[in-house]
Coordinates of C-alpha atoms in Angstrom, one line a residue:
X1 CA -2.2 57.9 20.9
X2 CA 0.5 57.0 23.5
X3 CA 0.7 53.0 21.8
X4 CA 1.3 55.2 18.1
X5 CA 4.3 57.2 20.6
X6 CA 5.6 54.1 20.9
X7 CA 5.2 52.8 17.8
X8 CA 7.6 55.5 16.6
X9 CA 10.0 55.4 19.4
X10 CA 9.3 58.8 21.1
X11 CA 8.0 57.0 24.1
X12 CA 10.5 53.7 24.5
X13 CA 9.6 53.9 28.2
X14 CA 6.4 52.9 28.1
X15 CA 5.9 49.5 30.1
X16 CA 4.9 46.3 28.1
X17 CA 1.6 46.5 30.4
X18 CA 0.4 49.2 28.6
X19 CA 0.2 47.4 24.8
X20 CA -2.7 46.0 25.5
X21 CA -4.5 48.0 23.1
X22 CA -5.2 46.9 19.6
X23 CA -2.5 48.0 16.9
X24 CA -3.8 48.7 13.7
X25 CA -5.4 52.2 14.7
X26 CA -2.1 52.9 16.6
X27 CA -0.7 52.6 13.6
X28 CA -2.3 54.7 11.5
X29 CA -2.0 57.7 14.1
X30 CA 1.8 57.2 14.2
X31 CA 2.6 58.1 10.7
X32 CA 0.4 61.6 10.8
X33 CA 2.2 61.7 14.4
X34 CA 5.9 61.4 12.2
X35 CA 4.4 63.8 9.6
X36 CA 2.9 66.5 11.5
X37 CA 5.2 66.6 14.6
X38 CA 2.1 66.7 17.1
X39 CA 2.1 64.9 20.0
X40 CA -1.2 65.9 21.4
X41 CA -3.2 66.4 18.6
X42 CA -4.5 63.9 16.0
X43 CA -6.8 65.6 13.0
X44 CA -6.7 63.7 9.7
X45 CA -6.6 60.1 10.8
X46 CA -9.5 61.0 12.6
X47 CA -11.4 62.3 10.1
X48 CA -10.3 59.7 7.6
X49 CA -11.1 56.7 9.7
X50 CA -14.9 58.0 10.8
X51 CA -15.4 59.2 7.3
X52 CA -14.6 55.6 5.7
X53 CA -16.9 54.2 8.7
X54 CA -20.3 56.4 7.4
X55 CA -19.3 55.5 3.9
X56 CA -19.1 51.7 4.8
X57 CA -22.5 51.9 6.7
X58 CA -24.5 54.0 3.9
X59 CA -22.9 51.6 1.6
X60 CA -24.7 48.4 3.0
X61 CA -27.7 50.3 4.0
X62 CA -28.3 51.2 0.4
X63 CA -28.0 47.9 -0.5
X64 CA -31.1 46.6 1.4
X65 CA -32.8 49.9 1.0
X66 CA -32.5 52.6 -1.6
X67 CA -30.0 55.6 -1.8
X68 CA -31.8 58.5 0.2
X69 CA -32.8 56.6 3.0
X70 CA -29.2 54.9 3.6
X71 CA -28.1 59.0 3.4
X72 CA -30.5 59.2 6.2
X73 CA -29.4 56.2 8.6
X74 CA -25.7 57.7 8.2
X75 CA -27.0 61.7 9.6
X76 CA -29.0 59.7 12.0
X77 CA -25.7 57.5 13.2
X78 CA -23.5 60.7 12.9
X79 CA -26.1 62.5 15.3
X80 CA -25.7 60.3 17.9
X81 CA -24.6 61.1 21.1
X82 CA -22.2 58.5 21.2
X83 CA -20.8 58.9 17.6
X84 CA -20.4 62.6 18.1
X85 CA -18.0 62.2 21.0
X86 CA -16.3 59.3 20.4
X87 CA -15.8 59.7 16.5
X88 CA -14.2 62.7 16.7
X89 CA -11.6 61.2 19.1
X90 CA -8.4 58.7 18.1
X91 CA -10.2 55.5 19.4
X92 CA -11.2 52.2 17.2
X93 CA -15.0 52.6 17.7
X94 CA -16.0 54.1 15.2
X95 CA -13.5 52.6 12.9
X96 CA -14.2 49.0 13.8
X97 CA -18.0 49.4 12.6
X98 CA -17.0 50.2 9.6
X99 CA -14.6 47.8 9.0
X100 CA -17.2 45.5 10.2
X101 CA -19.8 46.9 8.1
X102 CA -17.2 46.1 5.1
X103 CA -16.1 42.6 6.0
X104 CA -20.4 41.6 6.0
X105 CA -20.5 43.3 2.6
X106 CA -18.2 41.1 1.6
X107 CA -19.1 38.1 2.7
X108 CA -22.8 38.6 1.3
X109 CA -20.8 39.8 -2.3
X110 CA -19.2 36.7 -2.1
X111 CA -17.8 36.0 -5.0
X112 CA -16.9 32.4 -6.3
X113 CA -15.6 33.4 -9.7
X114 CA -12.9 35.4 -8.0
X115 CA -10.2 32.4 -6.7
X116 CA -8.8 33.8 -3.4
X117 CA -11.8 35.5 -1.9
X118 CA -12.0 33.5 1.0
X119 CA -8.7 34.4 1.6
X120 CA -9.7 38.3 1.5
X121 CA -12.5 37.9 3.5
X122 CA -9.7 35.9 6.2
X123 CA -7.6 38.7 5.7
X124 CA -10.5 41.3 6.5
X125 CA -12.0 39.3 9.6
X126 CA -8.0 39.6 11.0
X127 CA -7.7 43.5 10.9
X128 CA -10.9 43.4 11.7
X129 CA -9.4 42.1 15.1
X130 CA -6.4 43.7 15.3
X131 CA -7.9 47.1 15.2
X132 CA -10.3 46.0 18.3
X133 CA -9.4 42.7 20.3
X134 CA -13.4 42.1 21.2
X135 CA -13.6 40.8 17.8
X136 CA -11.6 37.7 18.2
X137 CA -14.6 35.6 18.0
X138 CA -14.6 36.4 13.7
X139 CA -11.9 33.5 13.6
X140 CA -15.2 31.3 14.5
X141 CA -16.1 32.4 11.1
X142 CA -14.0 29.7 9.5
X143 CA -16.2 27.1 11.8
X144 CA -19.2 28.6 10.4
X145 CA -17.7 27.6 7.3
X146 CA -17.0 23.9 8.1
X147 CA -20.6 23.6 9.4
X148 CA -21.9 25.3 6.3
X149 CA -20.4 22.9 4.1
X150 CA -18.2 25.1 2.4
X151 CA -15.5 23.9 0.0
X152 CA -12.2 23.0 1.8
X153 CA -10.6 25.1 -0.4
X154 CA -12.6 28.2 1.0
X155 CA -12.3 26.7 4.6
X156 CA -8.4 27.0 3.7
X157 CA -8.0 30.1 2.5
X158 CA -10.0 31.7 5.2
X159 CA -7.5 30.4 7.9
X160 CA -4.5 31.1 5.5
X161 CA -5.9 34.8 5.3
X162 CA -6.6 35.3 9.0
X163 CA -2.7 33.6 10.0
X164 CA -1.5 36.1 7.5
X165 CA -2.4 39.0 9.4
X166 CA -2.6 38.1 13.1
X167 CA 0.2 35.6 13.3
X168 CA 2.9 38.5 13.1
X169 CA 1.6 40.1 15.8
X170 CA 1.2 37.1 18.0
X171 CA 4.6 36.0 17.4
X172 CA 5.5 39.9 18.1
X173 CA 4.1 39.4 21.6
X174 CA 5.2 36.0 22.3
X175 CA 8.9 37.2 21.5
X176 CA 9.4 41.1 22.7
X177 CA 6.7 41.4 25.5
X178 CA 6.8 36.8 26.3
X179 CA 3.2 36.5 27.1
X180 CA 0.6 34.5 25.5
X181 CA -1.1 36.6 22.9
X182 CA -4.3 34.6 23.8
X183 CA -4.3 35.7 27.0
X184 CA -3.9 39.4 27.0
X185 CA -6.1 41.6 29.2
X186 CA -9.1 41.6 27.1
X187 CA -9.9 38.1 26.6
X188 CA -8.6 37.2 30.4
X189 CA -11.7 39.8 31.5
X190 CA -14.3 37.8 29.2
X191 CA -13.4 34.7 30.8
X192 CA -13.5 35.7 34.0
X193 CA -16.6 37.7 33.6
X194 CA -18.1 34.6 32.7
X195 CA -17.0 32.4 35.2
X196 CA -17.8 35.1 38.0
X197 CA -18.6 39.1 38.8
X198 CA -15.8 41.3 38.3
X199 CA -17.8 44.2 38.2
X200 CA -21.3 45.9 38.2
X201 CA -22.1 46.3 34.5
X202 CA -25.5 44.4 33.4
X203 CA -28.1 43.3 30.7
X204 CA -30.1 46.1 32.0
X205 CA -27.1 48.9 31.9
X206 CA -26.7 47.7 28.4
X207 CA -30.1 48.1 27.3
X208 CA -30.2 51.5 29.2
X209 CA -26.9 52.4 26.8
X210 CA -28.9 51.5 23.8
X211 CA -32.2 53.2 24.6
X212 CA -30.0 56.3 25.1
X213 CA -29.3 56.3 21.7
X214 CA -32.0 55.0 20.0
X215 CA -35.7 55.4 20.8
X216 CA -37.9 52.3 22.0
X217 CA -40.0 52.9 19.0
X218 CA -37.5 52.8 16.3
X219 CA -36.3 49.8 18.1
X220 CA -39.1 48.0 18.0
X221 CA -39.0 49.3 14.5
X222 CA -36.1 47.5 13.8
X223 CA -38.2 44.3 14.2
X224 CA -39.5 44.5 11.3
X225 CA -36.5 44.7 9.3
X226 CA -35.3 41.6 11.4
X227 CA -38.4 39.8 10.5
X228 CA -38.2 41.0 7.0
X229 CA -35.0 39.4 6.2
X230 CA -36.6 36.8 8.1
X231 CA -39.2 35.8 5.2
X232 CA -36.9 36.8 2.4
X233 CA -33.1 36.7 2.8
X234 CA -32.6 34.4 5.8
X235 CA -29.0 34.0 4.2
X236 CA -28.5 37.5 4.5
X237 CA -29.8 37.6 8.3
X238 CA -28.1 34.3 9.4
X239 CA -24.8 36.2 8.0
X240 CA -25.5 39.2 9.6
X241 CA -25.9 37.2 13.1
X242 CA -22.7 35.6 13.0
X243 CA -21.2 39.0 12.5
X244 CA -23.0 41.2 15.1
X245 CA -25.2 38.0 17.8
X246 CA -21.5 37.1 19.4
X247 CA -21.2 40.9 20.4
X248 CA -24.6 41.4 21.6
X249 CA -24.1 38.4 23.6
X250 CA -20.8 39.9 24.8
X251 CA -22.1 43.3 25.6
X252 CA -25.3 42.5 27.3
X253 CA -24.6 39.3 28.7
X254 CA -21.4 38.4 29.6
X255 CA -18.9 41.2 30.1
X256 CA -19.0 43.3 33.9
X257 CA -17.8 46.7 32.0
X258 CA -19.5 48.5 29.6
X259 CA -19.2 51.7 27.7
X260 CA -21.7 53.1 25.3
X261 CA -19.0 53.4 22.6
X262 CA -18.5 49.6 22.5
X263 CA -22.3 49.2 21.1
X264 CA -21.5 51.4 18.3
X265 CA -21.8 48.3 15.6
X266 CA -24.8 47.2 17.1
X267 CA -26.7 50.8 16.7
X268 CA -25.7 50.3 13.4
X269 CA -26.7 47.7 12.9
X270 CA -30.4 48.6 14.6
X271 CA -30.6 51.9 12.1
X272 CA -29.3 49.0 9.5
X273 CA -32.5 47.1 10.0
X274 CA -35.0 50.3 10.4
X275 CA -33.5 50.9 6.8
X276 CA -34.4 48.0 4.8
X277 CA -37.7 48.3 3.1
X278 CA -41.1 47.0 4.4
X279 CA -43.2 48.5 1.7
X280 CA -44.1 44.6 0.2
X281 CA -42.4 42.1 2.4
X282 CA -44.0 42.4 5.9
X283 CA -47.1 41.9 7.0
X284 CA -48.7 40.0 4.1
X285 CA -52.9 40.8 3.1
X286 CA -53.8 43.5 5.9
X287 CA -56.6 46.1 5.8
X288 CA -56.7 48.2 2.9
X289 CA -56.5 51.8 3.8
X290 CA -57.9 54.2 0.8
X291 CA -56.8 51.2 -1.8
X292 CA -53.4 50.8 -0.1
X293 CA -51.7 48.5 2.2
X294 CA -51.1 49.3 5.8
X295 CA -47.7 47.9 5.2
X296 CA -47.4 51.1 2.3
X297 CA -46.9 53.3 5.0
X298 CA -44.0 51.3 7.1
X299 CA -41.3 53.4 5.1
X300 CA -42.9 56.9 6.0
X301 CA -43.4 55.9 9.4
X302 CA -39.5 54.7 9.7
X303 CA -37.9 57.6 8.0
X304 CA -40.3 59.7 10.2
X305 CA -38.7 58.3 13.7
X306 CA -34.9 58.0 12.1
X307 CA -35.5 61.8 11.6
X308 CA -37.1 62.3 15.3
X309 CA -34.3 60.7 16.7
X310 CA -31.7 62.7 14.8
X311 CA -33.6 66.2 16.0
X312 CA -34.0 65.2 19.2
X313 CA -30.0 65.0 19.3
X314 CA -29.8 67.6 17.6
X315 CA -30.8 70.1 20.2
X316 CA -28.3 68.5 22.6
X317 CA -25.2 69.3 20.9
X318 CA -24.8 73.5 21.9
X319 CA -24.6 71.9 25.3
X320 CA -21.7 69.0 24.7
X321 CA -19.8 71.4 22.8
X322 CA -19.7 73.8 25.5
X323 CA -18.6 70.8 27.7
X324 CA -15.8 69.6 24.9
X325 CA -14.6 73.0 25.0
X326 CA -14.0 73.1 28.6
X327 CA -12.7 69.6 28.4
X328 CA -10.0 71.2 25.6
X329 CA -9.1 74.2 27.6
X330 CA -8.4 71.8 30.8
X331 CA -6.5 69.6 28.1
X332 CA -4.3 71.8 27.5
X333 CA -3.6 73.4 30.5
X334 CA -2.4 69.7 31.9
X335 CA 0.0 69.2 28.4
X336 CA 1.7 72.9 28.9
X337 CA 4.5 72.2 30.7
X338 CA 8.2 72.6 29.6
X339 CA 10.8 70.0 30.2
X340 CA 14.6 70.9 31.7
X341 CA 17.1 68.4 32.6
X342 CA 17.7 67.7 36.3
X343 CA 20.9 68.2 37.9
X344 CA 22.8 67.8 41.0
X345 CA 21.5 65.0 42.3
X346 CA 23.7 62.7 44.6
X347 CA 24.2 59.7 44.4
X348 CA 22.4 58.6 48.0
X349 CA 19.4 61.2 47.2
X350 CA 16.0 60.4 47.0
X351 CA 13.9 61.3 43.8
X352 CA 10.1 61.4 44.5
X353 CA 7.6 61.4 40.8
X354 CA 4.0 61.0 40.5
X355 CA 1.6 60.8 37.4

């Protein structure tokens, strides 16, 4: 919120250390900001940005399963803890899966009848990064192109659409703030979390994140889906690793610091794959059961644990509310202060200000 202040001019003062965050959310607070008047309070951007995220995610989800069931992987990814809290909030979470969610969709609708698509998905991939830094490693997309042997003109038009977007705001931090866009704080912490140990997050506090969310079982569920597209859409699959394996590599094996909101995509991804159907792709011939398949009942058993898993989060949300309530009321007892103007200060006197 304080980067969409800026944005607008009500807080000029801020230091050039503090733009470090990723603009495009910023962005979109700062005009309800100029049309509300509220400084403190962000409602409708909010709201907008996490409901485009659950349509984005049903949206694909439906597309490997069927309607009902990609209605249920959006109430099970709205149920989670980490969703709840951090959805509700003005951060780029939330709103990066979806965006995410909607630059795989187009890549797998890829369309070569429509000339300049390469350049949308370009275009997509950028915003992609300017609403969360992390993603930076979608310009490798282009690459994946080259080693694909994609046309040049595709190749082209993917860099053309990526410069498009992100080279205004590189040359906007290169000119007004003089660093090296490439280097902001981000991207330095990757490096050196790979080159060394700037902190005490690891693979196992990731997986620990994960399993908070998301049962064991309906990981291991998740398998299946994997191995599904496996057998029969390994285009689909080898797209959807280069979208989500750098990030999983990121979060689990390289970075010091973690959150649970940064795995966001990738539980979305994991209800994603406990989605897609496994009524007659997995398994092949097993033991007939009353003249039906083993593999018949994969679905029922699926749905059954995405529905578990949304109950048992279900029951923890009179107690978080009680805690966001507190964390309101404290809220606003910190932001109700007024403001005078100070006077009578000499010109060998000693002002003394903390935060």
């Amino acid at each position: 919120v304080y980067m969409a202040l800026n944005f607008i001019g009500h807080w000029d003062w801020m230091l050039s250390d503090y733009n470090f965050r990723s603009p495009l959310v910023p962005g979109f607070l700062s005009f309800e900001i100029l049309v509300t008047g509220e400084q403190y309070e962000i409602y409708w951007t909010s709201l907008v940005l996490y409901t485009s995220a659950l349509w984005q995610i049903q949206h694909l989800c439906e597309r490997f399963s069927d309607k009902y069931r990609s209605i249920l992987c959006i109430v099970v990814f709205a149920l989670l803890p980490v969703t709840r809290f951090w959805g509700q909030m003005a951060m780029t979470d939330v709103a990066v899966t979806g965006m995410l969610f909607f630059l795989l969709h187009l890549m797998l609708n890829k369309n070569e009848k429509f000339r300049y698509y390469s350049l949308f998905i370009g275009v997509t991939a950028a915003a992609v990064f300017l609403t969360k830094y992390t993603f930076i490693y979608l310009f490798g997309i282009g690459f994946w192109y080259i080693i694909r042997g994609e046309k040049i003109q595709n190749i082209k038009q993917f860099f053309i659409g990526w410069f498009l977007i992100s080279l205004p705001w590189y040359l906007h931090q290169y000119f007004v703030y003089a660093r090296n866009a490439l280097l902001i704080h981000q991207t330095e912490f990757v490096v050196n979390s790979a080159t060394g140990t700037v902190g005490s997050h690891t693979w196992v506090d990731f997986l620990d994140d994960i399993t908070h969310e998301l049962h064991i079982i309906l990981i291991l569920v998740s398998c299946l889906g994997i191995y599904n597209l496996f057998i029969h859409r390994k285009k689909d699959l080898e797209l959807i690793c280069v979208i989500i394996g750098p990030l999983i590599i990121l979060n689990g094996l390289i970075l010091d610091w973690g959150e649970p909101r940064y795995n966001l995509p990738i539980l979305a991804f994991i209800i994603l794959f406990c989605s897609i159907s496994l009524k007659k792709d997995v398994g092949g011939k097993l033991v007939d059961y009353n003249r039906r398949k083993i593999t018949d009942y994969f679905p029922y058993i699926c749905s059954f644990l995405l529905i578990a898993n949304g109950l048992i989060h279900i029951y923890s949300m009179p107690e978080e509310s009680e805690y966001a309530n507190e964390r309101i009321e404290q809220f606003n007892h910190w932001t109700d202060f007024s403001i005078e103007v100070l006077t009578g200060l000499e010109d060998d006197d000693v002002l003394l200000a903390g935060w």
